[in-house]
């Protein structure tokens, strides 16, 4: 019996290769430890950390505990191990080489020079560094030095502001608690990056600071975010900005757009035999840009009351040299960020 495939031959090409989606929720806890030689280890619970060898006195465990106790709860954290003879920035590079599936890093060091060096390294990446200033205390828990509330520019918040760093934000905590910034990132990290502000968040497991009006002015002038009491509610307050002066949530939004645009466009290259250097080929890529921007609008990164425009270049208007380079430049888009309202003022008149 003759087979049908002798007459009709069917070949189906699968355009289903998936591009790995960047994990923009996971937090990296950067510490020095001797529990194992692993440069990076992922944990979904404190029980997993105990089974791994961490104890309740380890800073990695204490940071994870604060992260996991927030609501909503983060699915997982990565603990990065920096060796004793490494700088924090070199250690972070090694950890990233082992596991790069994270967006925000917090680090146990409170040395200002080490924090600044780490911030400078993060500036070269598409990551965010949440650092923390805490005063120096003696063995009796008496405060020895608190540069953050002084007008000097010696503290980490002032340093990253003076350096105009865009990828580091500073948290202020006026006590000697372990890894208090972990609580703040634990609240923000579970949601889509860039869809929430860091202000007005209630943190579990952290004692609020008593911030006077004078302290508030100085701390906000150095772009610190802090945890204090307002109208009997313990909430995050302060600048909510990175060193450069941009809002933290805007920087997270930019990270989200960068990651998702890269992934979608790479997916087109991966699943296309060839994208012709024609108007139709350019439109194939432009369509992915529109799709990402539409998603950003749906989740609240971009405003839903303003148009999104994507303008592809005119292929026929390009020189032969440019087309022969096989590199496409000039897909431009314009979209308004949703932003956030942090303060409100209401004017009114009442009458009899």
Short mmCIF file of C-alpha atoms in Angstrom, two decimals:
data_model
loop_
_atom_site.label_atom_id
_atom_site.label_comp_id
_atom_site.label_asym_id
_atom_site.label_seq_id
_atom_site.Cartn_x
_atom_site.Cartn_y
_atom_site.Cartn_z
CA UNK A 1 0.00 0.00 0.00
CA UNK A 2 1.28 3.40 -0.95
CA UNK A 3 1.63 5.88 1.85
CA UNK A 4 0.07 9.30 1.71
CA UNK A 5 3.37 11.01 2.47
CA UNK A 6 4.63 9.86 -0.93
CA UNK A 7 2.21 12.37 -2.39
CA UNK A 8 1.88 14.99 0.35
CA UNK A 9 4.76 15.88 2.62
CA UNK A 10 4.05 17.97 5.69
CA UNK A 11 6.75 19.81 7.60
CA UNK A 12 5.71 21.92 10.56
CA UNK A 13 8.12 24.47 11.94
CA UNK A 14 7.68 25.17 15.63
CA UNK A 15 8.14 28.80 16.60
CA UNK A 16 7.87 27.96 20.27
CA UNK A 17 11.41 28.54 21.57
CA UNK A 18 11.02 30.44 24.80
CA UNK A 19 13.28 33.22 25.96
CA UNK A 20 14.07 33.07 29.65
CA UNK A 21 12.05 35.76 31.41
CA UNK A 22 14.08 37.86 33.80
CA UNK A 23 13.03 37.44 37.41
CA UNK A 24 12.31 40.99 38.53
CA UNK A 25 10.88 39.99 41.91
CA UNK A 26 13.66 37.96 43.49
CA UNK A 27 15.95 39.67 46.00
CA UNK A 28 19.65 38.90 46.38
CA UNK A 29 20.92 38.89 49.98
CA UNK A 30 24.65 39.50 49.77
CA UNK A 31 26.64 38.28 52.78
CA UNK A 32 29.86 36.57 53.79
CA UNK A 33 29.26 33.09 55.20
CA UNK A 34 30.97 29.74 55.63
CA UNK A 35 27.86 27.54 55.59
CA UNK A 36 28.87 26.24 52.15
CA UNK A 37 31.11 27.06 49.22
CA UNK A 38 28.17 27.81 46.92
CA UNK A 39 28.33 31.30 45.45
CA UNK A 40 24.54 31.51 45.21
CA UNK A 41 21.74 29.47 46.75
CA UNK A 42 17.98 29.93 46.34
CA UNK A 43 15.53 29.52 49.22
CA UNK A 44 11.74 29.58 49.37
CA UNK A 45 11.43 29.32 53.15
CA UNK A 46 13.33 29.62 56.40
CA UNK A 47 13.08 25.85 56.85
CA UNK A 48 15.08 25.39 53.66
CA UNK A 49 17.73 27.75 55.02
CA UNK A 50 17.94 25.77 58.26
CA UNK A 51 18.28 22.52 56.32
CA UNK A 52 21.06 24.17 54.32
CA UNK A 53 22.94 25.04 57.50
CA UNK A 54 22.00 28.61 58.40
CA UNK A 55 20.96 29.48 61.94
CA UNK A 56 18.89 32.27 63.44
CA UNK A 57 21.99 34.32 64.28
CA UNK A 58 23.20 34.46 60.67
CA UNK A 59 22.54 37.77 58.94
CA UNK A 60 21.34 35.99 55.79
CA UNK A 61 18.71 34.16 57.84
CA UNK A 62 17.63 37.36 59.61
CA UNK A 63 17.27 39.22 56.32
CA UNK A 64 15.26 36.38 54.77
CA UNK A 65 13.08 36.22 57.87
CA UNK A 66 12.12 39.89 57.48
CA UNK A 67 11.49 39.43 53.76
CA UNK A 68 9.32 36.34 54.16
CA UNK A 69 7.19 37.80 56.98
CA UNK A 70 5.89 40.68 54.86
CA UNK A 71 2.51 40.60 53.11
CA UNK A 72 2.28 39.63 50.30
CA UNK A 73 5.07 37.11 50.78
CA UNK A 74 7.95 36.91 48.33
CA UNK A 75 8.30 33.48 46.71
CA UNK A 76 12.06 33.14 47.06
CA UNK A 77 15.34 34.83 47.85
CA UNK A 78 18.89 34.19 46.70
CA UNK A 79 21.74 34.26 49.21
CA UNK A 80 25.00 35.33 47.60
CA UNK A 81 28.28 34.38 49.24
CA UNK A 82 31.18 36.84 49.07
CA UNK A 83 34.53 35.37 50.08
CA UNK A 84 36.61 36.85 52.87
CA UNK A 85 39.39 37.98 50.54
CA UNK A 86 37.00 39.58 48.00
CA UNK A 87 35.61 43.09 47.85
CA UNK A 88 31.83 43.25 47.86
CA UNK A 89 31.71 44.39 44.24
CA UNK A 90 33.99 41.59 43.05
CA UNK A 91 31.97 39.13 45.09
CA UNK A 92 28.73 40.42 43.55
CA UNK A 93 30.18 39.90 40.08
CA UNK A 94 31.06 36.30 40.96
CA UNK A 95 27.64 35.67 42.49
CA UNK A 96 25.95 37.12 39.40
CA UNK A 97 27.99 34.80 37.23
CA UNK A 98 26.53 31.91 39.21
CA UNK A 99 22.93 33.18 39.40
CA UNK A 100 21.75 36.40 37.77
CA UNK A 101 17.99 35.85 38.24
CA UNK A 102 17.35 38.76 40.61
CA UNK A 103 16.70 42.49 40.41
CA UNK A 104 17.40 44.01 43.84
CA UNK A 105 20.44 43.40 46.00
CA UNK A 106 20.77 44.15 49.72
CA UNK A 107 24.13 43.76 51.45
CA UNK A 108 25.14 43.30 55.07
CA UNK A 109 28.05 45.74 55.00
CA UNK A 110 27.60 49.06 56.81
CA UNK A 111 31.02 50.41 55.87
CA UNK A 112 30.40 53.57 53.82
CA UNK A 113 33.35 53.11 51.47
CA UNK A 114 32.34 49.51 50.79
CA UNK A 115 28.74 50.56 50.20
CA UNK A 116 29.79 53.28 47.76
CA UNK A 117 32.09 50.90 45.87
CA UNK A 118 29.27 48.38 45.59
CA UNK A 119 26.87 51.12 44.43
CA UNK A 120 29.30 52.16 41.71
CA UNK A 121 29.47 48.58 40.46
CA UNK A 122 25.67 48.20 40.43
CA UNK A 123 25.54 51.41 38.37
CA UNK A 124 27.08 49.43 35.49
CA UNK A 125 24.29 46.82 35.59
CA UNK A 126 20.54 46.68 35.10
CA UNK A 127 20.01 46.03 38.82
CA UNK A 128 18.99 48.05 41.89
CA UNK A 129 20.94 48.29 45.16
CA UNK A 130 19.00 49.04 48.34
CA UNK A 131 21.59 50.14 50.87
CA UNK A 132 21.10 51.12 54.48
CA UNK A 133 22.59 53.60 56.93
CA UNK A 134 22.61 52.74 60.64
CA UNK A 135 24.38 54.70 63.40
CA UNK A 136 27.44 53.32 65.15
CA UNK A 137 26.76 51.90 68.62
CA UNK A 138 29.00 50.74 71.44
CA UNK A 139 28.60 47.45 73.29
CA UNK A 140 26.08 49.09 75.61
CA UNK A 141 23.91 50.12 72.63
CA UNK A 142 24.75 53.78 73.13
CA UNK A 143 24.98 55.72 69.88
CA UNK A 144 28.53 56.80 69.05
CA UNK A 145 27.94 58.47 65.68
CA UNK A 146 24.98 59.24 63.44
CA UNK A 147 26.23 61.05 60.34
CA UNK A 148 22.92 60.65 58.49
CA UNK A 149 21.14 63.24 60.64
CA UNK A 150 24.05 65.68 60.52
CA UNK A 151 24.50 68.32 57.83
CA UNK A 152 27.83 66.75 56.87
CA UNK A 153 28.06 64.65 53.68
CA UNK A 154 29.91 61.64 55.12
CA UNK A 155 27.09 59.10 55.23
CA UNK A 156 26.15 56.69 52.43
CA UNK A 157 22.94 58.53 51.48
CA UNK A 158 24.79 61.80 50.95
CA UNK A 159 27.64 60.05 49.14
CA UNK A 160 25.44 58.34 46.55
CA UNK A 161 23.49 61.58 46.10
CA UNK A 162 26.69 63.57 45.53
CA UNK A 163 27.80 60.94 42.99
CA UNK A 164 24.42 61.17 41.18
CA UNK A 165 24.04 57.38 41.23
CA UNK A 166 20.86 56.18 39.54
CA UNK A 167 20.63 52.58 40.72
CA UNK A 168 21.09 52.88 44.48
CA UNK A 169 18.54 54.02 47.03
CA UNK A 170 19.24 54.47 50.73
CA UNK A 171 17.18 53.37 53.73
CA UNK A 172 17.74 54.97 57.14
CA UNK A 173 17.31 53.02 60.37
CA UNK A 174 18.17 54.63 63.68
CA UNK A 175 18.92 51.46 65.64
CA UNK A 176 21.32 48.52 65.42
CA UNK A 177 18.81 45.93 64.19
CA UNK A 178 19.99 43.39 61.64
CA UNK A 179 19.19 44.01 57.96
CA UNK A 180 16.15 46.33 58.48
CA UNK A 181 16.09 47.25 54.77
CA UNK A 182 15.09 43.65 54.07
CA UNK A 183 11.62 44.41 55.41
CA UNK A 184 11.10 47.28 52.96
CA UNK A 185 12.20 45.32 49.91
CA UNK A 186 10.14 42.40 51.20
CA UNK A 187 7.01 44.53 50.86
CA UNK A 188 7.82 45.99 47.42
CA UNK A 189 9.48 43.05 45.63
CA UNK A 190 6.45 40.70 45.31
CA UNK A 191 4.61 43.07 42.92
CA UNK A 192 5.53 43.86 39.32
CA UNK A 193 8.59 46.11 39.31
CA UNK A 194 7.62 49.76 39.00
CA UNK A 195 3.93 49.34 39.86
CA UNK A 196 4.13 50.49 43.50
CA UNK A 197 5.77 53.32 45.37
CA UNK A 198 8.00 52.56 48.36
CA UNK A 199 6.15 55.06 50.55
CA UNK A 200 3.35 54.43 53.04
CA UNK A 201 4.26 50.77 53.49
CA UNK A 202 3.72 49.01 56.82
CA UNK A 203 6.70 46.84 57.71
CA UNK A 204 6.47 43.77 59.92
CA UNK A 205 9.28 42.97 62.30
CA UNK A 206 10.78 46.48 62.32
CA UNK A 207 10.52 49.11 65.05
CA UNK A 208 9.66 52.59 63.74
CA UNK A 209 12.09 55.45 64.34
CA UNK A 210 11.12 58.64 66.09
CA UNK A 211 11.84 61.19 63.35
CA UNK A 212 11.69 64.87 64.31
CA UNK A 213 10.83 67.54 61.72
CA UNK A 214 14.47 68.64 61.70
CA UNK A 215 15.69 65.07 61.14
CA UNK A 216 13.09 64.55 58.43
CA UNK A 217 14.35 67.57 56.52
CA UNK A 218 17.98 66.42 56.68
CA UNK A 219 17.20 62.80 55.79
CA UNK A 220 15.02 63.74 52.84
CA UNK A 221 17.72 66.14 51.67
CA UNK A 222 20.01 63.11 51.41
CA UNK A 223 17.31 61.04 49.64
CA UNK A 224 16.74 58.64 52.53
CA UNK A 225 13.58 56.61 52.93
CA UNK A 226 12.79 55.71 56.56
CA UNK A 227 10.22 53.99 58.80
CA UNK A 228 8.34 56.11 61.30
CA UNK A 229 4.94 56.79 62.85
CA UNK A 230 2.37 59.05 61.20
CA UNK A 231 -1.09 59.49 62.73
CA UNK A 232 -0.65 56.32 64.83
CA UNK A 233 0.39 54.28 61.79
CA UNK A 234 3.90 52.91 61.34
CA UNK A 235 4.78 53.49 57.69
CA UNK A 236 7.68 54.19 55.35
CA UNK A 237 8.24 57.87 54.66
CA UNK A 238 10.99 60.06 53.26
CA UNK A 239 12.42 60.81 49.86
CA UNK A 240 11.66 57.54 48.01
CA UNK A 241 14.41 58.45 45.55
CA UNK A 242 17.69 57.06 44.26
CA UNK A 243 20.89 59.04 44.64
CA UNK A 244 20.36 60.87 41.35
CA UNK A 245 17.04 62.23 42.61
CA UNK A 246 14.73 60.10 40.47
CA UNK A 247 11.84 58.24 42.11
CA UNK A 248 12.69 54.67 43.07
CA UNK A 249 9.56 53.27 41.41
CA UNK A 250 10.49 55.01 38.14
CA UNK A 251 13.86 53.25 38.15
CA UNK A 252 12.11 49.93 38.76
CA UNK A 253 9.74 50.74 35.87
CA UNK A 254 12.71 51.38 33.58
CA UNK A 255 14.23 48.04 34.63
CA UNK A 256 10.94 46.30 33.81
CA UNK A 257 10.69 47.92 30.38
CA UNK A 258 14.35 47.18 29.58
CA UNK A 259 14.02 43.51 30.52
CA UNK A 260 10.70 42.84 28.82
CA UNK A 261 11.57 44.68 25.60
CA UNK A 262 14.86 42.80 25.35
CA UNK A 263 13.15 39.46 25.89
CA UNK A 264 10.34 40.03 23.39
CA UNK A 265 12.62 41.29 20.63
CA UNK A 266 15.13 38.49 21.22
CA UNK A 267 12.24 36.05 20.94
CA UNK A 268 11.52 37.36 17.43
CA UNK A 269 15.14 36.74 16.40
CA UNK A 270 15.07 33.30 17.98
CA UNK A 271 11.90 32.12 16.27
CA UNK A 272 12.36 33.71 12.84
CA UNK A 273 14.40 32.12 10.11
CA UNK A 274 15.28 35.59 8.90
CA UNK A 275 13.82 39.00 9.53
CA UNK A 276 14.10 40.87 6.23
CA UNK A 277 15.45 44.40 6.26
CA UNK A 278 12.16 45.68 4.84
CA UNK A 279 9.20 47.64 6.14
CA UNK A 280 7.48 44.37 7.04
CA UNK A 281 10.57 43.11 8.86
CA UNK A 282 10.88 46.29 10.88
CA UNK A 283 7.19 46.15 11.70
CA UNK A 284 7.65 42.66 13.10
CA UNK A 285 9.95 44.10 15.75
CA UNK A 286 7.87 47.24 16.25
CA UNK A 287 4.86 45.03 16.99
CA UNK A 288 6.71 43.49 19.94
CA UNK A 289 7.55 46.95 21.28
CA UNK A 290 3.86 47.86 21.12
CA UNK A 291 2.94 44.63 22.91
CA UNK A 292 5.32 45.31 25.80
CA UNK A 293 4.16 48.92 26.16
CA UNK A 294 0.55 47.77 26.14
CA UNK A 295 1.32 45.30 28.91
CA UNK A 296 3.10 48.05 30.87
CA UNK A 297 -0.05 50.17 30.60
CA UNK A 298 -2.25 47.27 31.74
CA UNK A 299 -0.24 46.65 34.92
CA UNK A 300 0.04 50.32 35.82
CA UNK A 301 3.57 51.28 34.81
CA UNK A 302 2.35 53.50 31.97
CA UNK A 303 -0.59 55.89 32.10
CA UNK A 304 -3.89 54.61 30.75
CA UNK A 305 -5.14 58.08 29.80
CA UNK A 306 -2.40 59.00 27.34
CA UNK A 307 -1.53 57.60 23.90
CA UNK A 308 1.42 55.30 23.29
CA UNK A 309 3.28 55.97 20.06
CA UNK A 310 5.78 53.65 18.39
CA UNK A 311 7.53 55.03 15.33
CA UNK A 312 9.58 52.63 13.18
CA UNK A 313 12.21 54.06 10.82
CA UNK A 314 11.77 54.41 7.07
CA UNK A 315 13.81 51.57 5.61
CA UNK A 316 13.90 53.06 2.12
CA UNK A 317 15.24 56.30 3.53
CA UNK A 318 18.29 54.57 4.95
CA UNK A 319 21.61 54.31 3.19
CA UNK A 320 22.77 51.02 1.71
CA UNK A 321 25.61 50.96 4.21
CA UNK A 322 23.20 51.05 7.16
CA UNK A 323 20.98 48.34 5.71
CA UNK A 324 24.00 46.19 4.94
CA UNK A 325 25.14 46.46 8.57
CA UNK A 326 22.05 44.39 9.47
CA UNK A 327 21.62 46.46 12.61
CA UNK A 328 18.27 48.20 13.04
CA UNK A 329 18.31 51.59 14.72
CA UNK A 330 15.55 54.09 15.19
CA UNK A 331 12.44 52.36 16.55
CA UNK A 332 11.30 55.18 18.79
CA UNK A 333 8.46 55.14 21.29
CA UNK A 334 6.85 57.66 23.57
CA UNK A 335 4.65 56.82 26.54
CA UNK A 336 3.70 58.61 29.73
CA UNK A 337 4.55 56.97 33.03
CA UNK A 338 1.62 56.43 35.37
CA UNK A 339 3.67 58.00 38.17
CA UNK A 340 2.23 58.25 41.68
CA UNK A 341 0.52 60.76 43.97
CA UNK A 342 2.42 61.10 47.24
CA UNK A 343 0.77 64.21 48.66
CA UNK A 344 -2.56 65.98 48.26
CA UNK A 345 -3.85 69.48 48.91
CA UNK A 346 -7.56 70.25 49.00
CA UNK A 347 -9.05 73.73 48.94
CA UNK A 348 -12.68 74.31 49.86
CA UNK A 349 -15.22 76.74 51.17
CA UNK A 350 -18.08 76.05 53.53
CA UNK A 351 -20.97 78.36 54.25
CA UNK A 352 -24.20 78.48 56.25
#
